[in-house]
Amino acid sequence: MDHTGSYYIGHRVNGRLEGKGTYTLPTGTKYIGEMKDGMFHGKGTLHFPSGSKYEGTWDHGIAIEGQYTFADGLEYKEDKWHYCDGYDRRFYTEICNGLKPAGISQLTNLDPPRPIPDGCYDCGDGFYNPETRVVVDYKHRFLRNADDDEHERIIRTCRKGWDEIVGFIPKA
């Protein structure tokens, strides 16, 4: 393990990461593939803790082409991307498995949705606590501190861990 919390298992040349190997970042993201002079170089795959992956070709640490696949198997397409557009708002699992009967809503692509801790939001890659402004992954490990823009986006758009009455409330 190095001073960043990352570690590497694989080939080395003159002490440098070179050849095939596995480089694991402190976040749990793993790169499995070719290295050159300590950088991703050649063919390799980034495996994210969420289960998604990016298979690509790298040139001295920069991805030059590749394919991103979400954890549920949905492949991202840069051109002609029709998933979750203005015309079809189904989750990918609904496209694959069909819609639920009328009156039973699917709230997330994961069904049933994961429970959200009290006072927190589900922000897509983890839970956000607006009091501490910290995002943790779904295993409650620190991911990042939210800046003002991310805080506002999460508060405005993400699922809450509590019920909230909205709309007209008649007087008793």
C-alpha atoms as one frame of an Amber mdcrd trajectory, in Angstrom:
protein
   0.000   0.000   0.000   1.339   3.448  -0.869   0.906   6.788   0.907  -2.396
   7.414  -0.934  -4.057   4.241   0.400  -3.864   2.575  -3.024  -2.173  -0.724
  -3.750  -0.920  -2.628  -6.773  -0.465  -6.309  -7.482   1.275  -7.077 -10.748
   4.342  -6.692 -12.909   7.001  -4.053 -12.337   9.959  -2.864 -14.392  12.752
  -0.994 -12.579  10.408  -0.530  -9.617   7.714   1.118 -11.754   4.231  -0.331
 -12.325   4.523  -1.859 -15.784   2.881  -4.794 -17.558  -0.334  -6.427 -16.371
  -1.696  -5.856 -12.918  -4.470  -4.766 -10.591  -4.410  -1.262  -9.092  -6.900
  -0.699  -6.254  -7.814   2.818  -5.147  -8.836   3.633  -1.546 -12.457   4.032
  -2.721 -12.548   0.349  -3.728 -12.401   1.094  -7.450 -10.078  -1.376  -9.200
  -8.221  -1.084 -12.482  -7.343  -4.447 -13.988  -5.191  -4.217 -17.074  -2.010
  -2.978 -18.634   0.296  -0.397 -17.069   3.277   1.551 -18.384   5.596   3.788
 -16.390   3.181   3.780 -13.421   0.094   4.740 -15.464  -2.884   2.966 -17.035
  -1.699   2.231 -20.558  -3.159  -0.215 -23.063  -6.289  -2.271 -22.479  -7.880
  -2.260 -19.045 -11.104  -2.196 -17.066 -12.112   0.021 -14.162 -14.445  -1.859
 -11.802 -16.442   0.466  -9.531 -17.785  -0.517  -6.081 -21.333   0.010  -7.399
 -20.835  -2.922  -9.795 -20.503  -0.741 -12.888 -17.415  -0.874 -15.086 -15.523
   1.015 -17.764 -13.648  -1.124 -20.307 -11.252   0.919 -22.331  -7.975   1.677
 -23.977  -5.640   4.039 -22.129  -2.730   6.167 -23.289  -0.361   7.239 -20.506
  -3.182   7.469 -17.942  -5.838   8.972 -20.229  -8.801   6.940 -21.479  -8.897
   7.322 -25.258 -11.859   5.038 -25.979 -14.091   2.695 -24.074 -17.488   1.462
 -22.982 -19.231   2.216 -19.665 -21.656  -0.421 -18.390 -23.904   0.250 -15.404
 -24.188  -2.338 -12.600 -27.537  -3.551 -13.959 -26.084  -4.292 -17.408 -27.231
  -1.116 -19.196 -24.527   0.008 -21.638 -24.021   3.743 -22.072 -24.224   4.920
 -25.668 -22.892   8.355 -26.579 -24.894   8.497 -29.804 -28.593   7.619 -30.032
 -28.940   7.308 -26.242 -32.610   6.574 -25.664 -32.576   5.467 -22.037 -34.623
   7.639 -19.657 -35.272  10.379 -22.188 -38.312  12.640 -22.324 -40.355   9.973
 -24.097 -39.555   6.863 -22.071 -38.971   7.365 -18.351 -38.827   3.678 -17.351
 -35.945   2.379 -15.263 -33.691  -0.108 -17.050 -34.977  -2.926 -14.809 -38.524
  -2.029 -15.949 -37.423  -2.189 -19.589 -35.897  -5.642 -18.962 -38.553  -7.046
 -16.598 -41.717  -5.116 -17.507 -43.776  -2.567 -15.613 -45.499  -3.271 -12.304
 -49.312  -3.261 -12.122 -51.138   0.081 -11.905 -50.836   1.667  -8.469 -47.528
  -0.004  -7.597 -44.702   2.408  -8.388 -41.073   1.443  -8.784 -39.134   4.246
  -7.077 -35.616   3.375  -8.225 -33.863   1.073 -10.674 -33.190  -1.187  -7.665
 -36.439  -2.852  -6.609 -37.185  -2.827  -3.764 -35.233   0.388  -3.206 -32.545
   0.436  -0.520 -33.669   1.996   2.776 -32.320   5.498   3.382 -31.066   6.424
   6.885 -33.232   8.950   8.757 -32.492  12.541   7.762 -30.445  11.502   4.718
 -30.879  11.432   0.932 -30.005   8.716  -1.611 -27.761  10.597  -4.058 -27.014
   7.767  -6.485 -23.605   6.626  -5.266 -24.385   6.726  -1.569 -26.222   8.535
   1.204 -25.998  12.276   1.849 -26.410  13.809   5.290 -27.372  17.497   4.843
 -26.362  18.303   8.445 -22.752  17.172   8.029 -22.702  17.676   4.211 -20.955
  14.316   3.863 -21.652  11.627   1.241 -20.953   8.040   2.329 -21.189   4.956
   0.117 -23.918   2.370   0.651 -21.695   0.604   3.199 -21.439   3.920   5.106
 -17.792   4.599   4.181 -16.750   8.218   3.513 -16.826   9.273  -0.162 -16.673
  13.071  -0.150 -17.809  16.376   1.276 -20.537  17.999  -0.827 -19.914  21.507
  -2.146 -22.749  24.060  -2.327 -23.814  23.034  -5.859 -24.017  19.333  -5.023
 -25.826  20.086  -1.751 -28.495  22.086  -3.584 -28.884  19.455  -6.331 -29.296
  16.631  -3.819 -31.813  18.563  -1.690 -33.796  19.472  -4.823 -33.781  16.157
  -6.718 -32.907  13.097  -4.612 -35.052  10.629  -2.651 -35.444  11.479   1.036
 -35.191   9.067   3.954 -38.463  10.360   5.415 -42.042  10.977   4.400 -43.134
  14.526   3.785 -46.654  15.847   3.354 -46.919  18.050   0.296 -49.798  19.836
  -1.372 -53.121  20.942   0.088 -53.848  20.033   3.691 -57.490  20.720   4.706
 -58.139  22.385   8.065 -59.703  20.092  10.649
